[in-house]
CSV table of C-alpha atoms and ligand atoms in Angstrom, one decimal:
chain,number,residue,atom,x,y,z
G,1,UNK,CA,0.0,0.0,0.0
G,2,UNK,CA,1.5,2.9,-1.4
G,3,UNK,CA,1.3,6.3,0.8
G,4,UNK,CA,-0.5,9.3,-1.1
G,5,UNK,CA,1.3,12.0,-0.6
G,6,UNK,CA,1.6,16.0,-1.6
G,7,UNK,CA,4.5,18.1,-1.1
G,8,UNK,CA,4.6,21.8,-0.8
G,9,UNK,CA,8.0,23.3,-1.7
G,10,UNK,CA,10.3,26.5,-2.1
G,11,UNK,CA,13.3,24.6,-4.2
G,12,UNK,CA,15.7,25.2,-3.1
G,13,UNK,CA,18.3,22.9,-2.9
G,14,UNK,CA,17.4,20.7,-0.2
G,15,UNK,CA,13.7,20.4,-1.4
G,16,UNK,CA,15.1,19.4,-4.8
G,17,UNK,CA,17.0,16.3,-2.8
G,18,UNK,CA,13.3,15.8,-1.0
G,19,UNK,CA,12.0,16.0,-4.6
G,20,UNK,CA,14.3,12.8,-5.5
G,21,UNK,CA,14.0,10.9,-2.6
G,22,UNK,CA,10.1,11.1,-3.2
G,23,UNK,CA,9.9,10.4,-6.9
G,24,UNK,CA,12.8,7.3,-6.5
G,25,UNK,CA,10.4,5.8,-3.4
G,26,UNK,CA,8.7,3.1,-3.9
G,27,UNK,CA,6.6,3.4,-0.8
G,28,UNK,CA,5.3,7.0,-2.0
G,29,UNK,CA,2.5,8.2,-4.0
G,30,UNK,CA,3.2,11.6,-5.5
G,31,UNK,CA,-0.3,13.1,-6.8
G,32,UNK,CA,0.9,16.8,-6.5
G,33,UNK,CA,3.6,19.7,-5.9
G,34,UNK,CA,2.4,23.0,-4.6
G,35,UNK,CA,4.9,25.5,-4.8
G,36,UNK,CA,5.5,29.0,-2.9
G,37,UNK,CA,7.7,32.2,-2.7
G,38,UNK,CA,11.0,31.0,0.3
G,39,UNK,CA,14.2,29.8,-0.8
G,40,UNK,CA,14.0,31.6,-3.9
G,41,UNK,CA,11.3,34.0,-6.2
G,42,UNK,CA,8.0,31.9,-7.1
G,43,UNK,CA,9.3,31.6,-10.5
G,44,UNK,CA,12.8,30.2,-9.7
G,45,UNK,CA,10.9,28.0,-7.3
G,46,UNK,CA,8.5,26.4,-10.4
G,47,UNK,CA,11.1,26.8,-12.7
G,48,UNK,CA,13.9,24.4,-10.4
G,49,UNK,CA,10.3,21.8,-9.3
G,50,UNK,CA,9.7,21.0,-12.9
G,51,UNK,CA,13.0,21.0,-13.9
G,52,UNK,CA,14.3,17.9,-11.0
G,53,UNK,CA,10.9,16.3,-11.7
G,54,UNK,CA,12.2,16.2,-15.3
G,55,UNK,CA,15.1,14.8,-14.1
G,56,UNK,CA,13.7,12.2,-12.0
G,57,UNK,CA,11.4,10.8,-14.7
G,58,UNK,CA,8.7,12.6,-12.5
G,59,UNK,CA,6.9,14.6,-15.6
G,60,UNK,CA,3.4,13.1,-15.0
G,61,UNK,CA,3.6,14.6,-11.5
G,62,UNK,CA,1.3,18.5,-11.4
G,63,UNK,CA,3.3,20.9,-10.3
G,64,UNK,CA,2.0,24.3,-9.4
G,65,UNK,CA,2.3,27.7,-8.4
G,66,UNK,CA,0.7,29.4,-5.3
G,67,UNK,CA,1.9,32.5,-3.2
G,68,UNK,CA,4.5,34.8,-4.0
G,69,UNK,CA,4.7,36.4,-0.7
G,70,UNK,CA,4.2,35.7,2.6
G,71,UNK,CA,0.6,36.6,4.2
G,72,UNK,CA,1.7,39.7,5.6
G,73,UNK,CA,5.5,40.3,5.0
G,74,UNK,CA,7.5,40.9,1.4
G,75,UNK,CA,9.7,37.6,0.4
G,76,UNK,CA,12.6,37.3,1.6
G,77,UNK,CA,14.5,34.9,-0.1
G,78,UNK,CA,17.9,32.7,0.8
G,79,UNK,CA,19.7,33.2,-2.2
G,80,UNK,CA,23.0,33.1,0.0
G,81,UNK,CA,22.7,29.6,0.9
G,82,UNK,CA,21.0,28.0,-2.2
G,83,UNK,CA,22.6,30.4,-5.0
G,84,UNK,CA,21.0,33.0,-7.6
G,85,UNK,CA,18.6,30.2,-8.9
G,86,UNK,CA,17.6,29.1,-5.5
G,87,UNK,CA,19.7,25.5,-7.2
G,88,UNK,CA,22.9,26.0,-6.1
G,89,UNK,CA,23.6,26.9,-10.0
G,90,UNK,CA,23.7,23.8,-11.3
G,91,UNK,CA,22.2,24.1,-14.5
G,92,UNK,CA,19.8,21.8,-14.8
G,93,UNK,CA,18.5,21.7,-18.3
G,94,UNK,CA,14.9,23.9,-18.1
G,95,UNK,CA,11.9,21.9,-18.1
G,96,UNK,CA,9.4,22.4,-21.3
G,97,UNK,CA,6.5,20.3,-19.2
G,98,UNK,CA,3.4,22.6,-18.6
G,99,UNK,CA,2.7,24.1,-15.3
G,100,UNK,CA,-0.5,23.2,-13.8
G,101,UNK,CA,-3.3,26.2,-15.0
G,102,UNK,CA,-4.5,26.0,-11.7
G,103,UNK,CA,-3.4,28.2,-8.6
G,104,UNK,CA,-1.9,25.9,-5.4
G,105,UNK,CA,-4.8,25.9,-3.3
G,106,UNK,CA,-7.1,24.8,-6.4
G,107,UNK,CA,-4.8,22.2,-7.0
G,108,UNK,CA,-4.5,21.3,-3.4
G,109,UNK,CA,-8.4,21.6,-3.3
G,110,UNK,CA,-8.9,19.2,-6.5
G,111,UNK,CA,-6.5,17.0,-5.4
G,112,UNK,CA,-8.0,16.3,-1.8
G,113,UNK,CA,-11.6,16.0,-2.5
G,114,UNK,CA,-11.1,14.3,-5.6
G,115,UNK,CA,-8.8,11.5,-3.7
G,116,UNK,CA,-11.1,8.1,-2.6
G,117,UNK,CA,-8.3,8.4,0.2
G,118,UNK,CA,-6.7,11.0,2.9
G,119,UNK,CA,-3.6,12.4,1.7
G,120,UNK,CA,-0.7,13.1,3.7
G,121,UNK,CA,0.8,16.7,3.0
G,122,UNK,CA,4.4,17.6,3.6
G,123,UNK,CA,5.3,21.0,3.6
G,124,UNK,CA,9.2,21.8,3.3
G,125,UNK,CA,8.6,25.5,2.7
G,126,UNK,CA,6.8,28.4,4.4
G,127,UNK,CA,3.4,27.3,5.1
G,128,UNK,CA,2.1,30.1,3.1
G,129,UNK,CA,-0.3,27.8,0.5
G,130,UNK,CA,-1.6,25.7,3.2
G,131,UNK,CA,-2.5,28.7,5.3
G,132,UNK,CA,-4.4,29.8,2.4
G,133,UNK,CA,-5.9,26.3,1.5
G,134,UNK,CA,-7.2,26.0,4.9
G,135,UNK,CA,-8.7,29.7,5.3
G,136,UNK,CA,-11.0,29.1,1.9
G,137,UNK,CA,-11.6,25.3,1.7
G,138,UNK,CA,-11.9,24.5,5.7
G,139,UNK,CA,-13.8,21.2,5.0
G,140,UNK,CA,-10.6,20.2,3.3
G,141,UNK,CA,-9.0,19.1,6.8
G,142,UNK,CA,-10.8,16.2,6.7
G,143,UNK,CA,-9.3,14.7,3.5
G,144,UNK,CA,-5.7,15.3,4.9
G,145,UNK,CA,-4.6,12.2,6.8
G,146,UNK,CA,-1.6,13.9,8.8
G,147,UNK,CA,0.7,17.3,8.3
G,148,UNK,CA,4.8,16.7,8.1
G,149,UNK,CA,6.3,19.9,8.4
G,150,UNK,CA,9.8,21.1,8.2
G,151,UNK,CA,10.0,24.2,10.2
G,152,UNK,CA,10.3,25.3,13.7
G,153,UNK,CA,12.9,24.3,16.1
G,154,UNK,CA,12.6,23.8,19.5
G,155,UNK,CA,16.3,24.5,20.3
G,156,UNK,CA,18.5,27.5,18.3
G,157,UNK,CA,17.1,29.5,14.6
G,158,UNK,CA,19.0,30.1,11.9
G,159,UNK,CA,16.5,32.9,10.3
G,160,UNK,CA,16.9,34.6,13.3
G,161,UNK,CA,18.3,33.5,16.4
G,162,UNK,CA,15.2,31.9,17.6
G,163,UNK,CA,13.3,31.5,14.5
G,164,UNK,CA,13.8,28.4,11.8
G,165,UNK,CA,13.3,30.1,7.9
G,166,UNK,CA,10.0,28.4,6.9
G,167,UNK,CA,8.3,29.7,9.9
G,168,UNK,CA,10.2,32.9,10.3
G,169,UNK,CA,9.4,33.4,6.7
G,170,UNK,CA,5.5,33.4,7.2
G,171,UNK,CA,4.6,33.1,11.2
G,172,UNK,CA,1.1,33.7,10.5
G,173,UNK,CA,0.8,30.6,8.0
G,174,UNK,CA,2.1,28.9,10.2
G,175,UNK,CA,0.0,29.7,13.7
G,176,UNK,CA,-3.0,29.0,11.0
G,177,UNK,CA,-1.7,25.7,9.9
G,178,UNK,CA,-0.9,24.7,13.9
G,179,UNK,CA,-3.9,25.9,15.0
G,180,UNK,CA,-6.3,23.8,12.6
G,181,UNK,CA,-6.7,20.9,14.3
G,182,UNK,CA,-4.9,18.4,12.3
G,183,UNK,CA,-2.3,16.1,12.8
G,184,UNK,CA,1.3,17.7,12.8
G,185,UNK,CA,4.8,16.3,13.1
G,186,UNK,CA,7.4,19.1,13.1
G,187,UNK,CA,10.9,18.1,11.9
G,188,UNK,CA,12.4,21.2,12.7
G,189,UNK,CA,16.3,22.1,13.3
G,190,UNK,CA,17.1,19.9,16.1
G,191,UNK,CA,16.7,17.1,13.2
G,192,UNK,CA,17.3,18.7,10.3
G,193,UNK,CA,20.9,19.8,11.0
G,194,UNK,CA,21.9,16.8,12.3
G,195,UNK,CA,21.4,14.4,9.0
G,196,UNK,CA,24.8,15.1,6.9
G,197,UNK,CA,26.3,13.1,4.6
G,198,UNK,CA,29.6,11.9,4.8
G,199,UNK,CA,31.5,13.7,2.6
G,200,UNK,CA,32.9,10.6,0.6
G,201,UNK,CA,29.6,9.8,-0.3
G,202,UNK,CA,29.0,13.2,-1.7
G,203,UNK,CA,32.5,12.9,-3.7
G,204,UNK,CA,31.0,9.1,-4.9
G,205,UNK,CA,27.9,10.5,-5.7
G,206,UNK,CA,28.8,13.7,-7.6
G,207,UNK,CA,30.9,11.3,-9.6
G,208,UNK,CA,28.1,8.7,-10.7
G,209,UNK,CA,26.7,7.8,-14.0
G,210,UNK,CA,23.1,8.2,-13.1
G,211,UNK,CA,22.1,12.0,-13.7
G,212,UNK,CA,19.9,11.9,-10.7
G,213,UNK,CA,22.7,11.1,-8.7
G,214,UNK,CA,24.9,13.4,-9.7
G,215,UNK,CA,22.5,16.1,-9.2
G,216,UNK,CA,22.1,14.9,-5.8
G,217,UNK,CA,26.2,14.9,-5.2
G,218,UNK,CA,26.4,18.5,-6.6
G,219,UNK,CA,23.3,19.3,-4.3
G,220,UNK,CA,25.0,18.1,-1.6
G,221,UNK,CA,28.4,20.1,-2.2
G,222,UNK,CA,26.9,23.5,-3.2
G,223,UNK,CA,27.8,24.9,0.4
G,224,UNK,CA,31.0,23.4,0.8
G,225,UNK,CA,31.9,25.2,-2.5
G,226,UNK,CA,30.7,28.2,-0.7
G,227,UNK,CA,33.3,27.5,1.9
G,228,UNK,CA,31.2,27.7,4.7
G,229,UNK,CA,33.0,27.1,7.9
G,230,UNK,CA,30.0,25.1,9.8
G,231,UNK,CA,30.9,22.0,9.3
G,232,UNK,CA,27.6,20.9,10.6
G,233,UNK,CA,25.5,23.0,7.6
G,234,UNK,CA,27.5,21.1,5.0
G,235,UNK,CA,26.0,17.9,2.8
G,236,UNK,CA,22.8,18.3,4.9
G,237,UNK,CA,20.0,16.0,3.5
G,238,UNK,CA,17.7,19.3,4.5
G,239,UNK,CA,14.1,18.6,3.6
G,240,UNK,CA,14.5,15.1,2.4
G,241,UNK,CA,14.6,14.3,6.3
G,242,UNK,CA,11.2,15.6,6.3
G,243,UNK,CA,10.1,13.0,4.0
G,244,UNK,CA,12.9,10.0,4.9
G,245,UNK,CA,10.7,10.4,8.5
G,246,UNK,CA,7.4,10.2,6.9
G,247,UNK,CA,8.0,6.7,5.4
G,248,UNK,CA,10.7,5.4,8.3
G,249,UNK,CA,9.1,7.0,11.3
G,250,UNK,CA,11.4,4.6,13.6
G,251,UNK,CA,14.0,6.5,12.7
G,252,UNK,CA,12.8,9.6,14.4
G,253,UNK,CA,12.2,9.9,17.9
G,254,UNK,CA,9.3,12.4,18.8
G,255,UNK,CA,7.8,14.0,21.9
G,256,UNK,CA,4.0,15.4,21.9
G,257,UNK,CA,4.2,18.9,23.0
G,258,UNK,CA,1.9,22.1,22.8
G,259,UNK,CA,3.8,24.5,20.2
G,260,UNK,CA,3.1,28.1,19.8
G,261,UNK,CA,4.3,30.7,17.2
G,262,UNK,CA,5.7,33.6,18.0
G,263,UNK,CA,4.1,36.7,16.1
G,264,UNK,CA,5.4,39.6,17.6
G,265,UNK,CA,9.2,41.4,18.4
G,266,UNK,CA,12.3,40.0,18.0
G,267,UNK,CA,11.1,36.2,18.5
G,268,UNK,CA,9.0,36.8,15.2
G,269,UNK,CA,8.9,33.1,13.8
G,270,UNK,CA,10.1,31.1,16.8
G,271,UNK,CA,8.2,27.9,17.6
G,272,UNK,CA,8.2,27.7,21.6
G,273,UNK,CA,8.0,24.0,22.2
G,274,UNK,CA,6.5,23.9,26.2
G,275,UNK,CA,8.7,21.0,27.6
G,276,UNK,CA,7.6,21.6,30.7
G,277,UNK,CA,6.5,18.8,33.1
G,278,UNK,CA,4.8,20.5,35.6
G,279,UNK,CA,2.2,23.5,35.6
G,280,UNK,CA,3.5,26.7,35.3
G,281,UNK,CA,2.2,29.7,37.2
G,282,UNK,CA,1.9,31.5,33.8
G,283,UNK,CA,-1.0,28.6,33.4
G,284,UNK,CA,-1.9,29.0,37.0
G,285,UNK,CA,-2.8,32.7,36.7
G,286,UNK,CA,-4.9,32.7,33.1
G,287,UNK,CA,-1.6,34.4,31.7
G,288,UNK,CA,-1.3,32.0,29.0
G,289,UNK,CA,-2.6,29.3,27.0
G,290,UNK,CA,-1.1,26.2,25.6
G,291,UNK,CA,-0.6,25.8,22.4
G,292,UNK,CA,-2.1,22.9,20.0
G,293,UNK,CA,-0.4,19.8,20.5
G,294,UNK,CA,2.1,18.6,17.7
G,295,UNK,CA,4.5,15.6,17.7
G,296,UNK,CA,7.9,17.2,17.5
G,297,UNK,CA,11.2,15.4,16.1
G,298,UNK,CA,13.9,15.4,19.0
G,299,UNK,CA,16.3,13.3,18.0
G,300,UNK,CA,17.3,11.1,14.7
G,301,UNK,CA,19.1,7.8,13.6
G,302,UNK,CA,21.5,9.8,11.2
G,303,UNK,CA,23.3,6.8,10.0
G,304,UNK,CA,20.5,4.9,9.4
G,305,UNK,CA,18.5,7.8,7.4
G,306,UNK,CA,21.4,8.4,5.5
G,307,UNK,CA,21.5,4.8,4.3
G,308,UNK,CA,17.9,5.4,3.4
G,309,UNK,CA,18.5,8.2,1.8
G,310,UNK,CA,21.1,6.8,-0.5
G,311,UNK,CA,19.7,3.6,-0.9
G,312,UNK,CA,16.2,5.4,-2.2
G,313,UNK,CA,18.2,7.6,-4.4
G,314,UNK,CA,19.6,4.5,-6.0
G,315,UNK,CA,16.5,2.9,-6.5
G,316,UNK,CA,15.5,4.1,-10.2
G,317,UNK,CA,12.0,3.7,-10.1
G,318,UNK,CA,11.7,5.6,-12.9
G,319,UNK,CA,13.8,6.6,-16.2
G,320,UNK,CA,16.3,9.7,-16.1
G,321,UNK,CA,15.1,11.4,-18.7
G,322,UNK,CA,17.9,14.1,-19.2
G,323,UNK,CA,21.4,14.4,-18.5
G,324,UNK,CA,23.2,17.0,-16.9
M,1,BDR,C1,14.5,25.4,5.6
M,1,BDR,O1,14.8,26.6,4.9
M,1,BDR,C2,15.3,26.2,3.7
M,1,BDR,O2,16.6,26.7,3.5
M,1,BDR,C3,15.4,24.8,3.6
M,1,BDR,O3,14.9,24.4,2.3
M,1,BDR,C4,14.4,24.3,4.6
M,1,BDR,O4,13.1,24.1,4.2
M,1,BDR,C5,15.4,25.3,6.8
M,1,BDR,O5,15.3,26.3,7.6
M,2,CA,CA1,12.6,24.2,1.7
């Protein structure tokens, strides 16, 4: 039984490796890509989807466009970590394949209610379409099995010093999409910058026959070629961890927690995570109020999710259909 699944994406390099690991997985269903202003413009973030779905032998795959900007704020992109083209550059040969006529949230919409089935969505971007999807097609919740969400942290930013990108990036989207009811897992930042590759790997994979993955191996060097001193931030698997933990959720250990979104001064964007065990007097005294509840990634089996990165990624499910 295959797993339907959706994924909402700013692509960005790390989305593009999320991008492969989906297509290549035999365990996923891909009906749909929603895409949204983050990483890079709207256009660059269409233009980079189709053009790894190409790659991937994912053409059949819709693929469309949905917000530009934020609800409230103007984009503000990460060109300095994912390059001009929001692709670390690479030059992927641009995709012909015809974008879907239909905005995000129609897509999302059509896709939902159309499915005999709920759909699991997985959003590796700001939550900006989902936000929207939810404000003007509520009775959609009910055909969306579960919510996997990279964003938030419940430990240090790297938007801000508090605040993780997708959420910092559209905090209002995000307190919509948290406060909806449905069934969240965050992988935030305490996961996400803890799956690296090894660099050998990168140097074997940037060196393969397969296009898809070399385009995964130059992915995964873009920031060392920036010379980034973090050692940490390099050959990160990024988003794909989002997904890798959506179809090997053994690998991922989780706590339930109430989260909350900051929406005001300099904590803009930051997910507080209440690990408390006891009640605090900020409960006590009506001061505050939990947040909704979400299942929040804590800690990871980086070996083991590496492996199942790579060994997806060599799985060609479908044909490469161009070469880089
Ligand atoms: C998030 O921001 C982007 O750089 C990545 O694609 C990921 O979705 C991490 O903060
Ligand atoms: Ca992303």
């Amino acid at each position: 039984m295959r797993t339907p699944i959706i994924l909402d994406v700013d692509t960005g390099i790390d989305d593009a490796l999320a991008l492969l690991f989906a297509a290549r997985h035999p365990e996923l269903d891909l009906r749909g890509i929603t895409c949204v202003a983050g990483n890079t413009s709207l256009a660059n973030v269409v233009a980079n989807t189709c053009a790894v779905l190409d790659l991937v032998g994912a053409r059949d795959v819709p693929v469309a466009a949905g917000a530009q900007r934020p609800l409230i704020e103007p984009a503000r992109d990460a060109a300095h970590m994912h390059g001009a083209d929001g692709l670390g550059n690479l030059g992927l040969p641009a995709s012909d394949r015809p974008v879907d006529a239909r905005h995000a949230v129609m897509l999302l919409r059509d896709l939902l209610t159309e499915a005999p089935e709920p759909i699991t969505l997985v959003t590796l971007a700001p939550m900006t379409n989902l936000a929207l999807l939810l404000r003007t097609y509520p009775e959609v919740t009910e055909q969306i099995s579960r919510v996997v969400f990279m964003g938030g942290s419940a430990s240090v930013g790297n938007a801000s010093a508090v605040a993780e990108f997708n959420v910092w990036h559209d905090p209002e989207a995000a307190a919509i999409v948290l406060g909806s009811g449905l069934e969240l897992t965050m992988y935030g930042l305490d996961v996400f910058n803890e799956v690296v590759v090894p660099a050998e790997e990168v140097d074997r994979l940037a060196g393969a026959g397969d296009p898809v993955l070399r385009a995964a191996g130059q992915l995964l060097g873009f920031r060392a070629q920036l010379g980034e001193a973090d050692e940490s931030a390099l050959r990160l698997v990024g988003d794909a961890g989002a997904v890798c933990a959506l179809v090997a959720p053994e690998l991922v250990r989780t706590q339930r927690w109430p989260v909350q979104v900051e929406l005001a001064g300099g904590s803009r964007g930051q997910t507080v995570v209440d690990r408390r065990t006891r009640l605090g007097e900020d409960l006590v005294h009506g001061l505050a109020g939990t947040g909704p509840l979400v299942d929040v990634a804590l800690g990871v089996d980086v070996p083991a999710m590496v492996d199942l990165f790579l060994r997806t990624l060599a799985t060609p499910g479908r044909p490469a259909e161009s070469a880089l």
